[in-house]
């Protein structure tokens, strides 16, 4: 089967140009660093679009599929514009994500609102924007949503999030489908949730079930298991309540290649496993074809993004490691410190040079754990070199912080030799823009800029 975007570390347009520099999206990466400064998030539009198209194609043999992007992986107005164009919907999980999508004129009926503790304000905002579905997570939320819908005198389409009891071998922080999980209804609670909706919630229309089993998944069979659990629930619900559910949402989770040892399945393989299991189980339980929804996040944007850093100081520990420090680190990419995530990096201005040393690429933040890559094989580095770390498009910007009061990097998109800012670089002024000094503390010792 053909390879897909999630199976390679680099954006699809990556090259080395005649200057021996790395090139992405037709742009010389070293020139991008000069123009926009570093650290810099760079997104390759072609990679994102190609990945979206591969998802569409992979599921094209089934007539009723919705593909959503889990926007928690990377959310800005520009990515909304691209996904809208590619016919995707969004999985949103907060008022902020809803606001961003609606401010970008995203078709809100293509959005699903997920989360284990949505506030009344967030639910109201979701309904006001005309959101497509709410994925209801718990009993408290069923009552809350119904009372909000009643007060607005509207009907709301909901799906129930269940905990399917499937374990996959990913990092324990990003597993969600096993039984002891904070998300969703345990399978033993589904009937009670349906009774509650049927009997006491006239403003909620139950459309289907949702199951998400985790993230950065390399095993394909877990998706067949998930389909089987959900179809069996559909049959049980039909038999017990006489309700034929119309829709199953299988969450996201497909893994990507961060380093050469990673071997994720292709998008086509995952789709085939899902569709085969679906067809078999629909026959087994004599059910009509439901709409299926998938909501990948990481696999859509991860390999499209790289981060550029400038090398500054370095330190050779006597008879120990060599540390090469860059101008970013754990605040723009918290994943190595949080999940021991591994990345691959190159020196963008020495892209043709052979590796000459093994170094530890250290961040600039005040914490010993702020290491981006251990044991990177690089050509000899010197201050001013540009290091490009691959596969930083997912869960980097969206999980970034201002730790040490460092402004967040800018983000740009590259396409056919053109580059455009999609996220402005934060300034010191931005950092203090939300600070307030109470009058009683002002006295005369504060110098205000
Ligand atoms: N749907 C639901 C309900 C989810 O909870 C998630 C991710 C997704 C879809 C998208 O999953 P993906 O295709 O991206 O694997 N911060 C972590 C990842 C947390 C994922 C949380 N849920 C990381 O940096 O690895």
GROMACS .gro file of C-alpha atoms and ligand atoms in nm:
model
  474
    1UNK     CA    1   0.000   0.000   0.000
    2UNK     CA    2   0.112   0.353  -0.075
    3UNK     CA    3   0.294   0.544   0.202
    4UNK     CA    4   0.119   0.839   0.361
    5UNK     CA    5   0.239   1.169   0.503
    6UNK     CA    6   0.241   1.052   0.867
    7UNK     CA    7   0.505   0.790   0.780
    8UNK     CA    8   0.791   1.026   0.712
    9UNK     CA    9   0.971   1.263   0.945
   10UNK     CA   10   0.996   1.554   0.701
   11UNK     CA   11   0.746   1.774   0.521
   12UNK     CA   12   0.680   1.642   0.168
   13UNK     CA   13   0.853   1.940   0.005
   14UNK     CA   14   1.185   1.905   0.195
   15UNK     CA   15   1.498   1.938  -0.022
   16UNK     CA   16   1.857   2.052  -0.005
   17UNK     CA   17   1.915   2.346  -0.241
   18UNK     CA   18   2.222   2.456  -0.436
   19UNK     CA   19   2.355   2.656  -0.141
   20UNK     CA   20   2.361   2.338   0.068
   21UNK     CA   21   2.070   2.475   0.268
   22UNK     CA   22   1.754   2.300   0.371
   23UNK     CA   23   1.452   2.400   0.166
   24UNK     CA   24   1.087   2.354   0.264
   25UNK     CA   25   0.784   2.464   0.062
   26UNK     CA   26   1.021   2.609  -0.197
   27UNK     CA   27   1.177   2.842   0.065
   28UNK     CA   28   1.537   2.846   0.183
   29UNK     CA   29   1.506   2.770   0.552
   30UNK     CA   30   1.814   2.974   0.644
   31UNK     CA   31   1.662   3.278   0.473
   32UNK     CA   32   1.336   3.220   0.661
   33UNK     CA   33   1.531   3.231   0.988
   34UNK     CA   34   1.697   3.558   0.880
   35UNK     CA   35   1.369   3.715   0.771
   36UNK     CA   36   1.144   3.614   1.058
   37UNK     CA   37   1.395   3.546   1.338
   38UNK     CA   38   1.412   3.234   1.555
   39UNK     CA   39   1.270   3.033   1.718
   40UNK     CA   40   1.029   2.997   1.431
   41UNK     CA   41   0.749   2.749   1.369
   42UNK     CA   42   0.735   2.672   0.996
   43UNK     CA   43   0.436   2.494   0.839
   44UNK     CA   44   0.437   2.339   0.496
   45UNK     CA   45   0.095   2.390   0.341
   46UNK     CA   46   0.137   2.114   0.084
   47UNK     CA   47   0.201   1.854   0.355
   48UNK     CA   48  -0.114   1.949   0.547
   49UNK     CA   49  -0.327   1.947   0.232
   50UNK     CA   50  -0.182   1.621   0.108
   51UNK     CA   51  -0.254   1.456   0.440
   52UNK     CA   52  -0.613   1.579   0.439
   53UNK     CA   53  -0.655   1.443   0.085
   54UNK     CA   54  -0.508   1.108   0.187
   55UNK     CA   55  -0.762   1.079   0.470
   56UNK     CA   56  -1.046   1.159   0.228
   57UNK     CA   57  -0.920   0.911  -0.028
   58UNK     CA   58  -0.859   0.638   0.230
   59UNK     CA   59  -1.224   0.642   0.337
   60UNK     CA   60  -1.369   0.709  -0.009
   61UNK     CA   61  -1.512   0.358  -0.053
   62UNK     CA   62  -1.761   0.428   0.227
   63UNK     CA   63  -2.040   0.666   0.141
   64UNK     CA   64  -2.097   0.843   0.470
   65UNK     CA   65  -1.777   0.967   0.635
   66UNK     CA   66  -1.691   1.294   0.805
   67UNK     CA   67  -1.329   1.380   0.860
   68UNK     CA   68  -1.256   1.629   1.136
   69UNK     CA   69  -0.929   1.780   1.252
   70UNK     CA   70  -0.870   1.765   1.629
   71UNK     CA   71  -0.778   2.128   1.664
   72UNK     CA   72  -0.610   2.081   2.002
   73UNK     CA   73  -0.309   1.966   1.798
   74UNK     CA   74  -0.266   2.307   1.634
   75UNK     CA   75  -0.523   2.583   1.628
   76UNK     CA   76  -0.501   2.914   1.447
   77UNK     CA   77  -0.728   3.097   1.207
   78UNK     CA   78  -0.506   3.008   0.910
   79UNK     CA   79  -0.524   2.633   0.971
   80UNK     CA   80  -0.903   2.669   0.992
   81UNK     CA   81  -0.899   2.828   0.646
   82UNK     CA   82  -0.700   2.537   0.500
   83UNK     CA   83  -0.918   2.270   0.663
   84UNK     CA   84  -1.235   2.441   0.550
   85UNK     CA   85  -1.095   2.434   0.199
   86UNK     CA   86  -1.014   2.064   0.224
   87UNK     CA   87  -1.368   1.980   0.335
   88UNK     CA   88  -1.273   1.892   0.692
   89UNK     CA   89  -1.469   1.965   1.009
   90UNK     CA   90  -1.319   2.030   1.352
   91UNK     CA   91  -1.312   1.859   1.687
   92UNK     CA   92  -1.307   2.150   1.933
   93UNK     CA   93  -1.261   2.126   2.308
   94UNK     CA   94  -1.291   2.476   2.452
   95UNK     CA   95  -1.454   2.815   2.415
   96UNK     CA   96  -1.122   2.939   2.280
   97UNK     CA   97  -1.114   2.683   2.000
   98UNK     CA   98  -1.480   2.752   1.918
   99UNK     CA   99  -1.413   3.126   1.913
  100UNK     CA  100  -1.109   3.082   1.688
  101UNK     CA  101  -1.300   2.864   1.441
  102UNK     CA  102  -1.600   3.091   1.427
  103UNK     CA  103  -1.382   3.402   1.393
  104UNK     CA  104  -1.223   3.237   1.089
  105UNK     CA  105  -1.571   3.184   0.938
  106UNK     CA  106  -1.539   2.812   0.973
  107UNK     CA  107  -1.867   2.630   0.899
  108UNK     CA  108  -1.964   2.558   1.261
  109UNK     CA  109  -2.210   2.285   1.167
  110UNK     CA  110  -1.900   2.079   1.082
  111UNK     CA  111  -1.768   2.113   1.441
  112UNK     CA  112  -1.800   1.863   1.727
  113UNK     CA  113  -1.754   1.990   2.083
  114UNK     CA  114  -1.575   1.745   2.309
  115UNK     CA  115  -1.446   1.762   2.666
  116UNK     CA  116  -1.502   1.624   3.015
  117UNK     CA  117  -1.589   1.951   3.189
  118UNK     CA  118  -1.739   2.202   2.949
  119UNK     CA  119  -1.866   2.511   3.128
  120UNK     CA  120  -2.214   2.659   3.081
  121UNK     CA  121  -2.055   2.960   2.908
  122UNK     CA  122  -1.872   2.733   2.666
  123UNK     CA  123  -2.185   2.528   2.594
  124UNK     CA  124  -2.382   2.848   2.535
  125UNK     CA  125  -2.117   2.981   2.300
  126UNK     CA  126  -2.118   2.648   2.115
  127UNK     CA  127  -2.495   2.663   2.068
  128UNK     CA  128  -2.491   3.030   1.969
  129UNK     CA  129  -2.237   2.960   1.695
  130UNK     CA  130  -2.454   2.675   1.560
  131UNK     CA  131  -2.216   2.392   1.644
  132UNK     CA  132  -2.290   2.059   1.467
  133UNK     CA  133  -2.270   1.818   1.760
  134UNK     CA  134  -2.194   1.813   2.128
  135UNK     CA  135  -2.013   1.503   2.247
  136UNK     CA  136  -2.167   1.457   2.589
  137UNK     CA  137  -1.920   1.318   2.838
  138UNK     CA  138  -2.101   1.265   3.172
  139UNK     CA  139  -2.432   1.280   3.362
  140UNK     CA  140  -2.377   1.633   3.491
  141UNK     CA  141  -2.335   1.756   3.138
  142UNK     CA  142  -2.652   1.587   3.010
  143UNK     CA  143  -2.860   1.788   3.260
  144UNK     CA  144  -2.664   2.107   3.210
  145UNK     CA  145  -2.686   2.097   2.831
  146UNK     CA  146  -3.054   2.011   2.833
  147UNK     CA  147  -3.136   2.305   3.059
  148UNK     CA  148  -2.935   2.544   2.840
  149UNK     CA  149  -3.106   2.409   2.527
  150UNK     CA  150  -3.446   2.444   2.696
  151UNK     CA  151  -3.377   2.803   2.795
  152UNK     CA  152  -3.290   2.878   2.432
  153UNK     CA  153  -3.578   2.665   2.307
  154UNK     CA  154  -3.358   2.469   2.065
  155UNK     CA  155  -3.290   2.106   1.985
  156UNK     CA  156  -2.931   1.989   2.015
  157UNK     CA  157  -2.779   1.685   1.842
  158UNK     CA  158  -2.556   1.492   2.079
  159UNK     CA  159  -2.337   1.185   2.077
  160UNK     CA  160  -2.232   1.003   2.393
  161UNK     CA  161  -1.866   0.954   2.465
  162UNK     CA  162  -1.798   0.606   2.593
  163UNK     CA  163  -1.489   0.449   2.747
  164UNK     CA  164  -1.451   0.143   2.526
  165UNK     CA  165  -1.210  -0.044   2.755
  166UNK     CA  166  -0.935  -0.079   2.496
  167UNK     CA  167  -0.574  -0.033   2.591
  168UNK     CA  168  -0.314   0.071   2.338
  169UNK     CA  169   0.057   0.087   2.398
  170UNK     CA  170   0.119   0.457   2.387
  171UNK     CA  171   0.251   0.687   2.661
  172UNK     CA  172   0.026   0.650   2.966
  173UNK     CA  173  -0.054   1.023   2.978
  174UNK     CA  174  -0.210   1.005   2.632
  175UNK     CA  175  -0.411   0.686   2.672
  176UNK     CA  176  -0.780   0.752   2.707
  177UNK     CA  177  -0.976   0.443   2.607
  178UNK     CA  178  -0.898   0.216   2.904
  179UNK     CA  179  -1.153   0.169   3.178
  180UNK     CA  180  -1.007   0.388   3.451
  181UNK     CA  181  -1.027   0.710   3.250
  182UNK     CA  182  -1.158   1.055   3.333
  183UNK     CA  183  -1.332   1.069   2.994
  184UNK     CA  184  -1.673   0.939   2.896
  185UNK     CA  185  -1.931   0.690   3.017
  186UNK     CA  186  -1.823   0.347   3.129
  187UNK     CA  187  -2.005   0.084   2.920
  188UNK     CA  188  -2.208  -0.008   3.229
  189UNK     CA  189  -2.340   0.351   3.248
  190UNK     CA  190  -2.456   0.387   2.888
  191UNK     CA  191  -2.812   0.264   2.953
  192UNK     CA  192  -2.861   0.507   3.238
  193UNK     CA  193  -2.737   0.792   3.018
  194UNK     CA  194  -2.978   0.694   2.740
  195UNK     CA  195  -3.270   0.666   2.983
  196UNK     CA  196  -3.188   1.009   3.120
  197UNK     CA  197  -3.183   1.161   2.771
  198UNK     CA  198  -3.500   0.978   2.659
  199UNK     CA  199  -3.704   1.053   2.967
  200UNK     CA  200  -3.587   1.387   3.096
  201UNK     CA  201  -3.414   1.569   2.814
  202UNK     CA  202  -3.665   1.660   2.542
  203UNK     CA  203  -3.418   1.909   2.391
  204UNK     CA  204  -3.141   1.658   2.324
  205UNK     CA  205  -3.141   1.431   2.017
  206UNK     CA  206  -2.918   1.130   2.064
  207UNK     CA  207  -2.740   1.062   1.734
  208UNK     CA  208  -2.462   0.821   1.819
  209UNK     CA  209  -2.159   0.717   2.020
  210UNK     CA  210  -1.802   0.839   2.040
  211UNK     CA  211  -1.492   0.644   2.141
  212UNK     CA  212  -1.132   0.769   2.139
  213UNK     CA  213  -0.866   0.523   2.247
  214UNK     CA  214  -0.550   0.730   2.269
  215UNK     CA  215  -0.286   0.911   2.071
  216UNK     CA  216   0.035   0.827   1.881
  217UNK     CA  217  -0.101   0.476   1.815
  218UNK     CA  218   0.097   0.234   1.598
  219UNK     CA  219  -0.125  -0.075   1.631
  220UNK     CA  220  -0.403  -0.114   1.377
  221UNK     CA  221  -0.606  -0.389   1.549
  222UNK     CA  222  -0.715  -0.154   1.830
  223UNK     CA  223  -0.929   0.031   1.576
  224UNK     CA  224  -1.099  -0.295   1.473
  225UNK     CA  225  -1.165  -0.361   1.843
  226UNK     CA  226  -1.307  -0.010   1.886
  227UNK     CA  227  -1.540  -0.052   1.588
  228UNK     CA  228  -1.657  -0.386   1.724
  229UNK     CA  229  -1.730  -0.243   2.071
  230UNK     CA  230  -1.928   0.046   1.925
  231UNK     CA  231  -2.127  -0.163   1.674
  232UNK     CA  232  -2.211  -0.412   1.952
  233UNK     CA  233  -2.337  -0.118   2.161
  234UNK     CA  234  -2.547   0.003   1.866
  235UNK     CA  235  -2.709  -0.342   1.847
  236UNK     CA  236  -2.765  -0.362   2.221
  237UNK     CA  237  -2.921  -0.014   2.224
  238UNK     CA  238  -3.146  -0.103   1.931
  239UNK     CA  239  -3.261  -0.422   2.104
  240UNK     CA  240  -3.317  -0.262   2.442
  241UNK     CA  241  -3.449   0.083   2.354
  242UNK     CA  242  -3.564   0.045   1.996
  243UNK     CA  243  -3.330   0.328   1.895
  244UNK     CA  244  -3.119   0.294   1.581
  245UNK     CA  245  -2.819   0.520   1.627
  246UNK     CA  246  -2.694   0.691   1.312
  247UNK     CA  247  -2.343   0.795   1.384
  248UNK     CA  248  -2.019   0.660   1.530
  249UNK     CA  249  -1.720   0.879   1.605
  250UNK     CA  250  -1.395   0.683   1.630
  251UNK     CA  251  -1.178   0.966   1.765
  252UNK     CA  252  -0.822   1.022   1.643
  253UNK     CA  253  -0.491   0.875   1.746
  254UNK     CA  254  -0.301   0.762   1.436
  255UNK     CA  255   0.072   0.783   1.509
  256UNK     CA  256   0.342   0.965   1.314
  257UNK     CA  257   0.712   0.916   1.253
  258UNK     CA  258   0.923   1.141   1.478
  259UNK     CA  259   1.247   0.944   1.447
  260UNK     CA  260   1.354   0.675   1.200
  261UNK     CA  261   1.275   0.393   1.447
  262UNK     CA  262   0.906   0.493   1.451
  263UNK     CA  263   0.698   0.281   1.214
  264UNK     CA  264   0.338   0.403   1.215
  265UNK     CA  265   0.079   0.245   0.985
  266UNK     CA  266  -0.040   0.443   0.684
  267UNK     CA  267  -0.369   0.629   0.671
  268UNK     CA  268  -0.486   0.377   0.408
  269UNK     CA  269  -0.412   0.084   0.639
  270UNK     CA  270  -0.603   0.240   0.927
  271UNK     CA  271  -0.901   0.317   0.703
  272UNK     CA  272  -0.903  -0.037   0.567
  273UNK     CA  273  -0.897  -0.187   0.917
  274UNK     CA  274  -1.182   0.040   1.026
  275UNK     CA  275  -1.398  -0.021   0.718
  276UNK     CA  276  -1.340  -0.397   0.716
  277UNK     CA  277  -1.432  -0.426   1.084
  278UNK     CA  278  -1.731  -0.202   1.030
  279UNK     CA  279  -1.869  -0.401   0.736
  280UNK     CA  280  -1.819  -0.734   0.915
  281UNK     CA  281  -1.986  -0.617   1.234
  282UNK     CA  282  -2.277  -0.450   1.057
  283UNK     CA  283  -2.355  -0.783   0.888
  284UNK     CA  284  -2.309  -0.972   1.215
  285UNK     CA  285  -2.547  -0.744   1.406
  286UNK     CA  286  -2.778  -0.670   1.113
  287UNK     CA  287  -2.742  -0.297   1.135
  288UNK     CA  288  -2.773  -0.032   0.862
  289UNK     CA  289  -2.463   0.167   0.763
  290UNK     CA  290  -2.408   0.453   1.007
  291UNK     CA  291  -2.221   0.774   0.939
  292UNK     CA  292  -1.862   0.737   1.058
  293UNK     CA  293  -1.657   1.025   1.191
  294UNK     CA  294  -1.282   1.030   1.243
  295UNK     CA  295  -1.101   1.315   1.414
  296UNK     CA  296  -0.723   1.289   1.373
  297UNK     CA  297  -0.507   1.572   1.507
  298UNK     CA  298  -0.139   1.484   1.522
  299UNK     CA  299  -0.122   1.299   1.190
  300UNK     CA  300  -0.265   1.598   1.000
  301UNK     CA  301  -0.014   1.859   1.115
  302UNK     CA  302   0.281   1.698   1.288
  303UNK     CA  303   0.508   1.626   0.992
  304UNK     CA  304   0.405   1.950   0.821
  305UNK     CA  305   0.572   2.154   1.096
  306UNK     CA  306   0.936   2.214   1.182
  307UNK     CA  307   1.092   2.451   1.433
  308UNK     CA  308   1.399   2.659   1.354
  309UNK     CA  309   1.640   2.761   1.628
  310UNK     CA  310   1.969   2.951   1.634
  311UNK     CA  311   2.269   2.795   1.805
  312UNK     CA  312   2.421   3.007   2.082
  313UNK     CA  313   2.650   2.881   2.356
  314UNK     CA  314   2.789   2.533   2.393
  315UNK     CA  315   2.950   2.347   2.676
  316UNK     CA  316   3.179   2.046   2.677
  317UNK     CA  317   3.152   1.867   3.010
  318UNK     CA  318   3.507   1.743   3.082
  319UNK     CA  319   3.504   1.375   2.982
  320UNK     CA  320   3.126   1.403   2.936
  321UNK     CA  321   2.865   1.528   2.698
  322UNK     CA  322   2.873   1.826   2.470
  323UNK     CA  323   2.572   2.054   2.510
  324UNK     CA  324   2.473   2.283   2.224
  325UNK     CA  325   2.222   2.543   2.340
  326UNK     CA  326   1.953   2.693   2.118
  327UNK     CA  327   1.728   2.997   2.162
  328UNK     CA  328   1.410   2.799   2.238
  329UNK     CA  329   1.321   2.479   2.417
  330UNK     CA  330   1.061   2.347   2.656
  331UNK     CA  331   0.831   2.649   2.638
  332UNK     CA  332   0.786   2.614   2.260
  333UNK     CA  333   0.810   2.231   2.267
  334UNK     CA  334   0.722   2.080   2.605
  335UNK     CA  335   0.691   1.726   2.466
  336UNK     CA  336   1.046   1.596   2.538
  337UNK     CA  337   1.022   1.710   2.902
  338UNK     CA  338   0.662   1.593   2.942
  339UNK     CA  339   0.652   1.264   2.755
  340UNK     CA  340   1.023   1.186   2.694
  341UNK     CA  341   0.937   1.245   2.328
  342UNK     CA  342   1.220   1.200   2.078
  343UNK     CA  343   1.287   1.428   1.781
  344UNK     CA  344   1.521   1.445   1.484
  345UNK     CA  345   1.714   1.758   1.394
  346UNK     CA  346   1.962   1.883   1.134
  347UNK     CA  347   2.177   2.191   1.083
  348UNK     CA  348   1.985   2.374   0.810
  349UNK     CA  349   2.281   2.579   0.684
  350UNK     CA  350   2.507   2.270   0.668
  351UNK     CA  351   2.250   2.032   0.522
  352UNK     CA  352   2.507   1.859   0.297
  353UNK     CA  353   2.772   1.813   0.564
  354UNK     CA  354   2.844   1.480   0.728
  355UNK     CA  355   2.778   1.431   1.098
  356UNK     CA  356   3.095   1.503   1.294
  357UNK     CA  357   2.989   1.499   1.657
  358UNK     CA  358   2.728   1.368   1.895
  359UNK     CA  359   2.573   1.649   2.097
  360UNK     CA  360   2.284   1.717   2.328
  361UNK     CA  361   2.062   1.995   2.196
  362UNK     CA  362   1.966   2.193   2.505
  363UNK     CA  363   1.698   2.456   2.540
  364UNK     CA  364   1.744   2.802   2.693
  365UNK     CA  365   1.503   2.761   2.985
  366UNK     CA  366   1.604   2.743   3.349
  367UNK     CA  367   1.552   2.377   3.403
  368UNK     CA  368   1.796   2.087   3.360
  369UNK     CA  369   1.523   1.880   3.195
  370UNK     CA  370   1.496   2.133   2.912
  371UNK     CA  371   1.667   1.911   2.654
  372UNK     CA  372   1.526   1.896   2.301
  373UNK     CA  373   1.735   1.607   2.165
  374UNK     CA  374   1.977   1.373   2.335
  375UNK     CA  375   2.265   1.235   2.129
  376UNK     CA  376   2.199   1.422   1.805
  377UNK     CA  377   2.451   1.342   1.531
  378UNK     CA  378   2.537   1.678   1.376
  379UNK     CA  379   2.810   1.839   1.169
  380UNK     CA  380   3.033   2.057   1.384
  381UNK     CA  381   2.813   2.341   1.505
  382UNK     CA  382   2.902   2.702   1.577
  383UNK     CA  383   2.710   3.000   1.711
  384UNK     CA  384   2.467   3.133   1.451
  385UNK     CA  385   2.397   2.794   1.291
  386UNK     CA  386   2.030   2.721   1.229
  387UNK     CA  387   1.899   2.397   1.374
  388UNK     CA  388   1.581   2.257   1.224
  389UNK     CA  389   1.385   2.012   1.437
  390UNK     CA  390   1.134   1.808   1.243
  391UNK     CA  391   0.783   1.696   1.321
  392UNK     CA  392   0.692   1.977   1.560
  393UNK     CA  393   0.362   2.072   1.395
  394UNK     CA  394   0.138   1.899   1.651
  395UNK     CA  395   0.108   1.978   2.021
  396UNK     CA  396   0.400   2.223   2.019
  397UNK     CA  397   0.249   2.567   1.959
  398UNK     CA  398  -0.078   2.452   2.118
  399UNK     CA  399   0.103   2.348   2.437
  400UNK     CA  400   0.355   2.632   2.441
  401UNK     CA  401   0.397   2.865   2.736
  402UNK     CA  402   0.570   3.184   2.842
  403UNK     CA  403   0.790   3.006   3.095
  404UNK     CA  404   1.076   3.231   3.206
  405UNK     CA  405   0.876   3.519   3.057
  406UNK     CA  406   1.004   3.443   2.709
  407UNK     CA  407   0.776   3.557   2.421
  408UNK     CA  408   0.631   3.277   2.210
  409UNK     CA  409   0.783   3.224   1.862
  410UNK     CA  410   0.624   3.339   1.538
  411UNK     CA  411   0.465   3.088   1.302
  412UNK     CA  412   0.476   3.102   0.924
  413UNK     CA  413   0.332   2.899   0.642
  414UNK     CA  414   0.533   2.817   0.330
  415UNK     CA  415   0.401   2.725  -0.010
  416UNK     CA  416   0.553   2.732  -0.361
  417UNK     CA  417   0.839   2.957  -0.257
  418UNK     CA  418   0.616   3.201  -0.071
  419UNK     CA  419   0.612   3.251   0.306
  420UNK     CA  420   0.346   3.422   0.516
  421UNK     CA  421   0.310   3.490   0.886
  422UNK     CA  422   0.022   3.300   1.047
  423UNK     CA  423   0.118   3.368   1.410
  424UNK     CA  424   0.290   3.694   1.501
  425UNK     CA  425   0.592   3.676   1.728
  426UNK     CA  426   0.504   3.783   2.081
  427UNK     CA  427   0.668   4.095   2.215
  428UNK     CA  428   0.769   4.203   2.565
  429UNK     CA  429   0.474   4.439   2.548
  430UNK     CA  430   0.246   4.141   2.485
  431UNK     CA  431   0.391   3.973   2.792
  432UNK     CA  432   0.288   4.256   3.022
  433UNK     CA  433  -0.034   4.340   2.842
  434UNK     CA  434  -0.250   4.143   3.086
  435UNK     CA  435  -0.057   4.240   3.401
  436UNK     CA  436  -0.219   4.478   3.645
  437UNK     CA  437  -0.049   4.651   3.935
  438UNK     CA  438  -0.307   4.728   4.206
  439UNK     CA  439  -0.307   5.099   4.300
  440UNK     CA  440  -0.196   5.026   4.654
  441UNK     CA  441   0.122   4.859   4.526
  442UNK     CA  442   0.213   5.132   4.279
  443UNK     CA  443   0.372   5.378   4.526
  444UNK     CA  444   0.672   5.517   4.343
  445UNK     CA  445   0.886   5.215   4.284
  446UNK     CA  446   0.734   5.088   3.960
  447UNK     CA  447   0.871   5.207   3.633
  448UNK     CA  448   0.593   5.162   3.382
  449UNK     CA  449   0.678   5.134   3.016
  450LIG     N1  450  -1.027   1.312   1.962
  450LIG     C1  451  -1.021   1.317   2.095
  450LIG     C2  452  -1.143   1.300   2.172
  450LIG     C3  453  -0.898   1.338   2.159
  450LIG     O1  454  -0.893   1.343   2.291
  450LIG     C4  455  -0.780   1.355   2.082
  450LIG     C5  456  -0.652   1.381   2.145
  450LIG     C6  457  -0.793   1.349   1.943
  450LIG     C7  458  -0.918   1.327   1.885
  450LIG     C8  459  -0.675   1.366   1.851
  450LIG     O2  460  -0.579   1.266   1.870
  450LIG     P1  461  -0.449   1.260   1.776
  450LIG     O3  462  -0.496   1.220   1.636
  450LIG     O4  463  -0.385   1.393   1.778
  450LIG     O5  464  -0.363   1.156   1.838
  450LIG     N2  465  -0.053   1.640   2.410
  450LIG     C9  466  -0.031   1.502   2.371
  450LIG    C10  467  -0.144   1.445   2.291
  450LIG    C11  468  -0.276   1.451   2.365
  450LIG    C12  469  -0.390   1.400   2.280
  450LIG    C13  470  -0.521   1.428   2.346
  450LIG     N3  471  -0.635   1.390   2.271
  450LIG    C14  472   0.101   1.493   2.294
  450LIG     O6  473   0.166   1.596   2.275
  450LIG     O7  474   0.144   1.385   2.255
   0.00000   0.00000   0.00000
